[in-house]
Amino acid sequence: MLFNRRNTEALTLSGALEPALDHDVQISEVGPKKTLPSSLISGKQKNWVHLKLKLTLIKIIIRQYNNPLDWFKGLRFLISLRRQFLGDHSLRKMAFVDGKYYMGLYTPGWNDKIYERFIATELKHFKKNKTNAFRFNHVFLAITKKCALRCEHCYEWDNLNKKEVRTKEDLQATVQKLQDFGTAQIHLTGGEPMLKLDTVISILKNAPKESNFWMNTSGLKLTDANTRKLKQAGLTGVFISLDHFKAEAHNRFRNYKDAFYWATTGAKNAINNGLVVAFSICMTRDFVKEDHIMKYMDLAKEAGVHFVQFLEPKSVGHYKNEEVALSDGQMKLLEETFLKMNFSKDYLSYPIITYHAYYQRRQGCFSGGNRGLYIDTDGDINPCTFCHRKSGNILDADIDEKLEQLMLRGCPEF
Ligand code: SF4
């Protein structure tokens, strides 16, 4: 059995470092539990939903343009855009969570206003339209330097557990700035954002519902009560770091003896409370072998998570100056796994895989101030979480210029 049934509320933290929790949520503050339906859909059910989704696309195009010729061209543009990302592979499965359908982790769930604005924004690459477009698709916002873990690959290693420089007010102002720009997804990260739970909750409660909010976490303290509270405050989903199918190996990699417990228990609680859940794995050289990947995907399937994100290790943070890049053969294996598990009929019940490097190798970088951005624990803007080159502070008065500079410098890798 995968999951330990210890009482999560009674657990105390333990590990290499134990910064105090910003705020322990009182269970009595949380409303009654409501379990929401959540599943992967495929076959006829998926086809029906996909058909309705396509009709929505046509509706959005018609709303944006007056000329019927643009309707056809707009639809053709969206189809070619999809091909650019997925090739000629047909969509096989979708995740259904709390009334919305998700095709990927970086596409808003269908169907709501954020989804419609996202599509209208993409259409602007075809032709100007009436929508107030999203400036960013996704922004990673690091809200704390605190962390209880000491992960082997940590990209914020040099800043971990240093004195915080950003106040709750700075963070609120940053979220407002991002929403003024127009941002479809804001990913709260760190450090460990669960160590700043009251800040997360207050950000979620105060922000207008113009963005989807996600959290990138180790799973620490993702108890049933806390996940319920996050859901009620407006969180869409969580990326939970899980780097191995074996508890000891994951705990060793994360240098924290309860890391596996929290990742798997946190996933279960998040699913039960109607959040979209992804396991995120750093695919290290030692790990990338066919049987390892399969065992990991079996675990993810059994855990019931909707997505798995494959990340390739980068020489940044704690990995700086280390040779961590995968071999060509390993990348090929990951790409084959990604295609096989997402697009063949044999793996319909497995979580959907997101694999950025697959697209980056073909389409270039989507971050770097273009569709995405990383705001670090000092509030400085960087091309992405793995590419640390500060270009100014998000709250600077001349942020537009700074963003231009960041975009001009581009991504050094893709
Ligand atoms: S990778 Fe994340 S969880 Fe691990 S030490 Fe760094 S901030 Fe903490």
Short mmCIF file of C-alpha atoms and ligand atoms in Angstrom, two decimals:
data_model
loop_
_atom_site.label_atom_id
_atom_site.label_comp_id
_atom_site.label_asym_id
_atom_site.label_seq_id
_atom_site.Cartn_x
_atom_site.Cartn_y
_atom_site.Cartn_z
CA MET A 1 0.00 0.00 0.00
CA LEU A 2 1.32 3.41 -0.99
CA PHE A 3 -0.06 5.68 1.63
CA ASN A 4 0.55 5.75 5.30
CA ARG A 5 -2.66 6.39 7.19
CA ARG A 6 -1.16 8.36 10.07
CA ASN A 7 -3.25 11.18 11.40
CA THR A 8 -1.97 14.14 9.37
CA GLU A 9 -3.20 16.77 11.84
CA ALA A 10 -1.18 15.23 14.69
CA LEU A 11 2.09 15.04 12.76
CA THR A 12 4.95 17.29 13.75
CA LEU A 13 7.55 18.42 11.27
CA SER A 14 10.95 16.87 11.36
CA GLY A 15 13.98 17.15 9.20
CA ALA A 16 17.20 19.04 8.65
CA LEU A 17 15.68 22.46 9.25
CA GLU A 18 12.41 23.40 10.82
CA PRO A 19 11.40 27.03 10.33
CA ALA A 20 8.27 27.83 12.29
CA LEU A 21 5.02 27.76 10.35
CA ASP A 22 3.82 31.24 9.53
CA HIS A 23 0.39 30.28 10.73
CA ASP A 24 -1.17 26.98 11.66
CA VAL A 25 -4.63 26.82 10.26
CA GLN A 26 -7.32 26.05 12.80
CA ILE A 27 -9.55 23.26 11.63
CA SER A 28 -12.55 24.99 13.18
CA GLU A 29 -12.08 27.88 10.69
CA VAL A 30 -12.71 25.55 7.80
CA GLY A 31 -16.19 24.91 6.47
CA PRO A 32 -17.87 21.54 6.02
CA LYS A 33 -16.12 19.05 3.80
CA LYS A 34 -17.50 18.57 0.32
CA THR A 35 -15.85 15.95 -1.86
CA LEU A 36 -15.87 17.00 -5.48
CA PRO A 37 -15.89 14.63 -8.45
CA SER A 38 -12.55 14.41 -10.18
CA SER A 39 -11.28 12.02 -12.85
CA LEU A 40 -9.54 11.43 -16.14
CA ILE A 41 -11.86 11.08 -19.11
CA SER A 42 -11.21 9.37 -22.44
CA GLY A 43 -13.09 7.64 -25.29
CA LYS A 44 -16.63 8.78 -26.09
CA GLN A 45 -16.91 10.94 -23.01
CA LYS A 46 -13.74 12.81 -23.97
CA ASN A 47 -14.93 13.11 -27.60
CA TRP A 48 -18.20 14.68 -26.50
CA VAL A 49 -16.49 17.20 -24.23
CA HIS A 50 -13.89 17.94 -26.90
CA LEU A 51 -16.63 18.61 -29.44
CA LYS A 52 -18.30 21.07 -27.06
CA LEU A 53 -14.92 22.69 -26.45
CA LYS A 54 -14.40 23.14 -30.20
CA LEU A 55 -17.82 24.84 -30.43
CA THR A 56 -16.67 27.21 -27.71
CA LEU A 57 -13.61 28.05 -29.79
CA ILE A 58 -15.84 28.93 -32.75
CA LYS A 59 -18.03 31.06 -30.49
CA ILE A 60 -14.98 32.93 -29.17
CA ILE A 61 -13.68 33.57 -32.71
CA ILE A 62 -17.06 34.86 -33.88
CA ARG A 63 -17.22 37.20 -30.89
CA GLN A 64 -13.77 38.60 -31.67
CA TYR A 65 -14.06 39.24 -35.39
CA ASN A 66 -16.79 40.66 -37.63
CA ASN A 67 -15.53 39.29 -40.95
CA PRO A 68 -16.60 35.64 -41.61
CA LEU A 69 -13.34 35.13 -43.47
CA ASP A 70 -11.53 35.79 -40.18
CA TRP A 71 -13.66 33.12 -38.52
CA PHE A 72 -12.22 30.47 -40.82
CA LYS A 73 -8.71 31.86 -40.69
CA GLY A 74 -8.90 32.17 -36.90
CA LEU A 75 -10.00 28.56 -36.55
CA ARG A 76 -7.24 27.46 -38.91
CA PHE A 77 -4.76 29.41 -36.80
CA LEU A 78 -5.88 27.68 -33.59
CA ILE A 79 -5.63 24.28 -35.28
CA SER A 80 -2.09 25.03 -36.47
CA LEU A 81 -1.15 26.29 -33.02
CA ARG A 82 -2.36 23.04 -31.51
CA ARG A 83 -0.33 21.09 -34.10
CA GLN A 84 2.72 23.12 -33.19
CA PHE A 85 2.37 21.86 -29.61
CA LEU A 86 0.99 18.37 -30.05
CA GLY A 87 2.04 17.44 -33.58
CA ASP A 88 -0.53 15.32 -35.37
CA HIS A 89 -1.41 13.35 -32.27
CA SER A 90 -5.07 13.25 -31.31
CA LEU A 91 -6.07 14.30 -27.85
CA ARG A 92 -6.71 11.08 -25.90
CA LYS A 93 -7.63 12.22 -22.41
CA MET A 94 -8.61 15.16 -20.27
CA ALA A 95 -8.75 15.72 -16.53
CA PHE A 96 -12.13 16.65 -15.08
CA VAL A 97 -11.82 18.49 -11.79
CA ASP A 98 -14.50 20.43 -9.97
CA GLY A 99 -16.60 21.14 -13.05
CA LYS A 100 -13.76 22.03 -15.43
CA TYR A 101 -11.83 20.07 -18.04
CA TYR A 102 -8.05 20.34 -18.30
CA MET A 103 -5.97 19.30 -21.31
CA GLY A 104 -2.64 20.48 -19.95
CA LEU A 105 -1.16 22.13 -16.90
CA TYR A 106 -0.54 25.49 -18.54
CA THR A 107 -3.90 25.84 -20.28
CA PRO A 108 -6.76 27.14 -18.14
CA GLY A 109 -9.61 24.72 -17.52
CA TRP A 110 -12.53 24.73 -19.95
CA ASN A 111 -14.92 26.47 -19.60
CA ASP A 112 -14.85 29.85 -17.91
CA LYS A 113 -13.96 33.50 -18.54
CA ILE A 114 -10.24 32.87 -17.99
CA TYR A 115 -10.27 30.11 -20.62
CA GLU A 116 -12.07 32.38 -23.11
CA ARG A 117 -9.63 35.22 -22.49
CA PHE A 118 -6.73 32.79 -22.90
CA ILE A 119 -8.02 31.68 -26.32
CA ALA A 120 -8.74 35.26 -27.40
CA THR A 121 -5.18 36.17 -26.32
CA GLU A 122 -3.73 33.40 -28.49
CA LEU A 123 -5.88 34.65 -31.39
CA LYS A 124 -4.09 38.00 -31.18
CA HIS A 125 -1.05 36.25 -32.65
CA PHE A 126 -3.28 35.71 -35.69
CA LYS A 127 -5.00 39.11 -35.78
CA LYS A 128 -5.75 41.99 -33.42
CA ASN A 129 -9.07 41.59 -31.62
CA LYS A 130 -11.33 43.18 -29.02
CA THR A 131 -10.04 41.30 -25.97
CA ASN A 132 -7.96 42.77 -23.20
CA ALA A 133 -5.27 40.13 -23.72
CA PHE A 134 -3.25 38.32 -21.07
CA ARG A 135 0.29 39.70 -21.08
CA PHE A 136 1.55 36.49 -19.47
CA ASN A 137 0.28 32.96 -19.61
CA HIS A 138 2.07 31.90 -16.42
CA VAL A 139 4.20 33.65 -13.82
CA PHE A 140 6.05 31.87 -11.01
CA LEU A 141 5.99 34.06 -7.93
CA ALA A 142 8.33 33.02 -5.09
CA ILE A 143 6.67 34.20 -1.89
CA THR A 144 9.20 33.02 0.71
CA LYS A 145 12.83 32.05 1.26
CA LYS A 146 11.79 29.63 4.01
CA CYS A 147 11.99 25.92 3.48
CA ALA A 148 12.25 22.87 5.72
CA LEU A 149 13.81 20.75 2.98
CA ARG A 150 17.32 20.79 1.45
CA CYS A 151 16.75 19.33 -1.99
CA GLU A 152 19.61 18.12 -4.13
CA HIS A 153 18.52 20.23 -7.13
CA CYS A 154 17.06 23.31 -5.40
CA TYR A 155 17.15 26.33 -7.75
CA GLU A 156 16.81 28.79 -4.82
CA TRP A 157 19.60 27.12 -2.82
CA ASP A 158 21.63 30.31 -2.25
CA ASN A 159 18.64 32.12 -0.78
CA LEU A 160 17.11 29.39 1.36
CA ASN A 161 16.16 30.45 4.88
CA LYS A 162 17.79 33.86 4.55
CA LYS A 163 16.00 36.89 5.93
CA GLU A 164 12.79 37.62 4.05
CA VAL A 165 12.84 40.86 2.12
CA ARG A 166 9.30 40.84 0.81
CA THR A 167 6.35 41.77 2.96
CA LYS A 168 2.82 40.53 2.60
CA GLU A 169 1.94 43.98 1.20
CA ASP A 170 4.71 43.70 -1.45
CA LEU A 171 3.35 40.34 -2.48
CA GLN A 172 -0.23 41.64 -2.67
CA ALA A 173 1.01 44.59 -4.77
CA THR A 174 2.91 42.14 -7.02
CA VAL A 175 -0.18 40.03 -7.60
CA GLN A 176 -2.14 43.18 -8.39
CA LYS A 177 0.60 44.25 -10.83
CA LEU A 178 0.49 40.85 -12.53
CA GLN A 179 -3.28 41.04 -12.81
CA ASP A 180 -3.02 44.57 -14.21
CA PHE A 181 -0.67 43.20 -16.86
CA GLY A 182 -3.07 40.29 -17.36
CA THR A 183 -1.80 36.90 -16.18
CA ALA A 184 -3.70 33.67 -16.78
CA GLN A 185 -1.85 31.59 -14.15
CA ILE A 186 0.02 32.72 -11.06
CA HIS A 187 2.11 29.94 -9.48
CA LEU A 188 2.95 30.59 -5.84
CA THR A 189 6.29 29.04 -5.07
CA GLY A 190 9.31 29.55 -2.80
CA GLY A 191 11.02 28.22 -0.73
CA GLU A 192 8.06 26.30 0.57
CA PRO A 193 4.84 28.34 0.22
CA MET A 194 3.04 26.13 2.76
CA LEU A 195 5.26 27.72 5.42
CA LYS A 196 3.49 31.00 4.60
CA LEU A 197 0.00 29.65 4.53
CA ASP A 198 -1.68 32.76 5.87
CA THR A 199 0.01 34.86 3.14
CA VAL A 200 -1.14 32.40 0.48
CA ILE A 201 -4.70 32.44 1.80
CA SER A 202 -4.78 36.21 1.97
CA ILE A 203 -3.40 36.53 -1.60
CA LEU A 204 -6.04 34.10 -2.83
CA LYS A 205 -8.87 35.81 -1.01
CA ASN A 206 -7.92 39.35 -2.04
CA ALA A 207 -7.15 38.78 -5.71
CA PRO A 208 -9.93 39.35 -8.24
CA LYS A 209 -10.86 36.09 -9.97
CA GLU A 210 -9.02 37.08 -13.15
CA SER A 211 -6.20 34.53 -12.85
CA ASN A 212 -5.91 30.90 -11.86
CA PHE A 213 -3.72 30.40 -8.82
CA TRP A 214 -1.53 27.34 -8.40
CA MET A 215 0.92 26.34 -5.71
CA ASN A 216 4.26 24.61 -6.21
CA THR A 217 5.02 22.71 -3.05
CA SER A 218 6.80 19.72 -1.55
CA GLY A 219 3.42 18.77 -0.08
CA LEU A 220 4.53 19.78 3.40
CA LYS A 221 1.52 20.35 5.68
CA LEU A 222 -0.95 19.73 2.87
CA THR A 223 -3.36 18.31 5.38
CA ASP A 224 -7.01 17.72 4.67
CA ALA A 225 -7.95 20.90 6.54
CA ASN A 226 -5.31 23.03 4.82
CA THR A 227 -6.15 21.81 1.31
CA ARG A 228 -9.82 22.48 2.01
CA LYS A 229 -9.00 25.97 3.16
CA LEU A 230 -6.85 26.60 0.06
CA LYS A 231 -9.61 25.36 -2.21
CA GLN A 232 -12.17 27.54 -0.50
CA ALA A 233 -9.88 30.56 -0.84
CA GLY A 234 -9.72 29.99 -4.61
CA LEU A 235 -6.67 27.82 -5.38
CA THR A 236 -6.98 25.91 -8.67
CA GLY A 237 -4.31 23.27 -8.19
CA VAL A 238 -0.99 22.12 -6.80
CA PHE A 239 2.26 20.89 -8.27
CA ILE A 240 3.68 18.49 -5.71
CA SER A 241 7.35 17.56 -6.02
CA LEU A 242 7.88 13.82 -6.00
CA ASP A 243 11.16 12.58 -7.42
CA HIS A 244 11.08 8.84 -6.90
CA PHE A 245 8.67 5.95 -6.49
CA LYS A 246 10.67 4.74 -3.48
CA ALA A 247 10.13 6.64 -0.23
CA GLU A 248 13.78 6.38 0.91
CA ALA A 249 15.12 7.64 -2.41
CA HIS A 250 12.77 10.62 -2.48
CA ASN A 251 13.50 11.47 1.16
CA ARG A 252 17.24 11.29 0.45
CA PHE A 253 16.95 13.53 -2.61
CA ARG A 254 14.92 16.04 -0.60
CA ASN A 255 17.05 15.62 2.54
CA TYR A 256 13.91 15.39 4.63
CA LYS A 257 12.72 12.23 6.28
CA ASP A 258 8.99 12.81 5.80
CA ALA A 259 9.15 14.21 2.26
CA PHE A 260 7.57 11.15 0.61
CA TYR A 261 4.87 10.95 3.24
CA TRP A 262 3.90 14.59 2.72
CA ALA A 263 4.03 14.42 -1.08
CA THR A 264 1.73 11.38 -1.26
CA THR A 265 -0.57 12.37 1.62
CA GLY A 266 -0.75 15.95 0.34
CA ALA A 267 -1.76 14.67 -3.10
CA LYS A 268 -4.54 12.56 -1.61
CA ASN A 269 -5.87 15.49 0.43
CA ALA A 270 -5.67 17.89 -2.50
CA ILE A 271 -7.58 15.49 -4.77
CA ASN A 272 -10.24 14.93 -2.11
CA ASN A 273 -10.75 18.66 -1.82
CA GLY A 274 -11.23 19.33 -5.53
CA LEU A 275 -7.81 20.67 -6.52
CA VAL A 276 -6.07 19.78 -9.78
CA VAL A 277 -3.01 17.78 -8.77
CA ALA A 278 0.27 17.20 -10.59
CA PHE A 279 3.31 15.32 -9.43
CA SER A 280 6.42 17.10 -10.60
CA ILE A 281 9.59 15.04 -11.00
CA CYS A 282 13.17 16.12 -11.55
CA MET A 283 14.38 13.48 -14.01
CA THR A 284 17.94 12.95 -12.84
CA ARG A 285 20.58 10.95 -14.73
CA ASP A 286 20.39 8.16 -12.14
CA PHE A 287 16.63 7.95 -12.37
CA VAL A 288 15.95 7.94 -16.11
CA LYS A 289 15.57 4.25 -16.94
CA GLU A 290 12.53 2.63 -18.51
CA ASP A 291 11.51 0.53 -15.51
CA HIS A 292 11.94 3.48 -13.11
CA ILE A 293 9.71 5.73 -15.19
CA MET A 294 7.07 3.03 -15.46
CA LYS A 295 7.09 2.38 -11.71
CA TYR A 296 6.79 6.11 -11.10
CA MET A 297 3.84 6.40 -13.49
CA ASP A 298 2.18 3.41 -11.80
CA LEU A 299 2.52 5.18 -8.47
CA ALA A 300 1.11 8.41 -9.92
CA LYS A 301 -1.83 6.50 -11.37
CA GLU A 302 -2.51 4.75 -8.07
CA ALA A 303 -2.30 8.07 -6.24
CA GLY A 304 -4.99 9.41 -8.60
CA VAL A 305 -3.11 12.57 -9.62
CA HIS A 306 -4.29 14.18 -12.85
CA PHE A 307 -0.93 15.19 -14.29
CA VAL A 308 2.76 14.37 -14.07
CA GLN A 309 5.30 17.03 -14.99
CA PHE A 310 8.69 15.87 -16.29
CA LEU A 311 11.47 18.35 -15.54
CA GLU A 312 15.02 18.00 -16.79
CA PRO A 313 17.76 18.94 -14.31
CA LYS A 314 19.60 22.23 -14.93
CA SER A 315 22.96 23.47 -13.65
CA VAL A 316 21.46 26.12 -11.42
CA GLY A 317 21.14 26.67 -7.66
CA HIS A 318 22.50 23.66 -5.81
CA TYR A 319 23.35 22.01 -9.14
CA LYS A 320 25.38 25.03 -10.29
CA ASN A 321 28.57 24.01 -12.13
CA GLU A 322 27.55 20.35 -12.00
CA GLU A 323 27.15 18.07 -14.98
CA VAL A 324 23.52 17.17 -14.63
CA ALA A 325 22.22 17.28 -18.21
CA LEU A 326 20.62 14.07 -19.47
CA SER A 327 22.18 12.11 -22.31
CA ASP A 328 20.55 12.15 -25.75
CA GLY A 329 19.39 8.59 -25.14
CA GLN A 330 17.71 9.58 -21.88
CA MET A 331 15.95 12.52 -23.48
CA LYS A 332 14.78 10.21 -26.26
CA LEU A 333 13.41 7.77 -23.71
CA LEU A 334 11.50 10.56 -21.93
CA GLU A 335 10.10 11.86 -25.21
CA GLU A 336 8.97 8.38 -26.25
CA THR A 337 7.35 7.85 -22.85
CA PHE A 338 5.61 11.22 -23.07
CA LEU A 339 4.18 10.45 -26.53
CA LYS A 340 3.26 6.86 -25.74
CA MET A 341 1.49 7.59 -22.46
CA ASN A 342 -0.35 10.68 -23.67
CA PHE A 343 -1.34 9.62 -27.16
CA SER A 344 -1.68 5.85 -27.37
CA LYS A 345 -4.81 3.95 -26.35
CA ASP A 346 -2.87 1.75 -23.96
CA TYR A 347 -2.39 4.27 -21.14
CA LEU A 348 -5.75 6.02 -20.90
CA SER A 349 -5.99 5.59 -17.15
CA TYR A 350 -2.54 7.10 -16.51
CA PRO A 351 -2.06 10.78 -15.61
CA ILE A 352 -1.42 13.21 -18.47
CA ILE A 353 2.26 14.07 -18.84
CA THR A 354 3.54 17.62 -19.29
CA TYR A 355 7.08 17.80 -20.62
CA HIS A 356 8.32 21.36 -21.34
CA ALA A 357 11.64 20.36 -22.79
CA TYR A 358 9.85 18.39 -25.53
CA TYR A 359 8.20 21.58 -26.78
CA GLN A 360 11.19 23.82 -26.07
CA ARG A 361 13.42 21.66 -28.26
CA ARG A 362 10.94 22.13 -31.10
CA GLN A 363 9.39 25.56 -30.52
CA GLY A 364 11.93 27.49 -28.44
CA CYS A 365 11.38 29.05 -25.03
CA PHE A 366 7.91 30.24 -24.02
CA SER A 367 9.09 31.98 -20.88
CA GLY A 368 11.75 34.73 -20.77
CA GLY A 369 9.19 37.52 -20.35
CA ASN A 370 7.37 36.33 -23.44
CA ARG A 371 4.51 34.10 -22.24
CA GLY A 372 6.10 33.40 -18.85
CA LEU A 373 8.30 34.88 -16.13
CA TYR A 374 9.89 34.07 -12.78
CA ILE A 375 9.74 36.54 -9.88
CA ASP A 376 12.28 35.44 -7.29
CA THR A 377 12.25 35.79 -3.50
CA ASP A 378 13.65 39.35 -3.80
CA GLY A 379 10.86 40.36 -6.17
CA ASP A 380 13.27 40.47 -9.11
CA ILE A 381 12.24 39.32 -12.56
CA ASN A 382 14.09 36.43 -14.25
CA PRO A 383 13.44 34.56 -17.53
CA CYS A 384 12.31 31.39 -15.73
CA THR A 385 12.82 29.39 -12.55
CA PHE A 386 15.89 27.68 -14.05
CA CYS A 387 17.40 30.74 -15.72
CA HIS A 388 18.49 33.24 -13.10
CA ARG A 389 19.35 36.61 -14.62
CA LYS A 390 17.76 39.43 -12.68
CA SER A 391 16.49 42.29 -14.84
CA GLY A 392 14.93 44.59 -12.22
CA ASN A 393 12.17 44.43 -9.65
CA ILE A 394 8.55 43.71 -10.51
CA LEU A 395 7.48 46.78 -8.49
CA ASP A 396 9.92 49.16 -10.24
CA ALA A 397 8.22 52.13 -11.85
CA ASP A 398 9.94 51.36 -15.19
CA ILE A 399 9.00 47.66 -15.18
CA ASP A 400 7.83 47.81 -18.82
CA GLU A 401 11.34 48.80 -19.92
CA LYS A 402 12.89 46.11 -17.71
CA LEU A 403 10.62 43.51 -19.27
CA GLU A 404 11.64 44.66 -22.73
CA GLN A 405 15.29 44.22 -21.77
CA LEU A 406 14.62 40.77 -20.36
CA MET A 407 12.87 39.73 -23.55
CA LEU A 408 15.68 41.10 -25.71
CA ARG A 409 18.25 39.09 -23.79
CA GLY A 410 16.06 36.02 -24.31
CA CYS A 411 16.69 32.48 -23.15
CA PRO A 412 20.31 31.33 -23.46
CA GLU A 413 19.36 27.70 -23.94
CA PHE A 414 16.41 27.52 -26.35
S1 SF4 B 1 13.59 22.74 -4.16
FE1 SF4 B 1 11.84 23.66 -3.15
S2 SF4 B 1 11.37 22.23 -1.49
FE2 SF4 B 1 13.45 21.76 -2.14
S3 SF4 B 1 14.79 22.99 -0.81
FE3 SF4 B 1 14.42 24.20 -2.64
S4 SF4 B 1 12.66 25.48 -2.14
FE4 SF4 B 1 12.72 23.80 -0.62
#
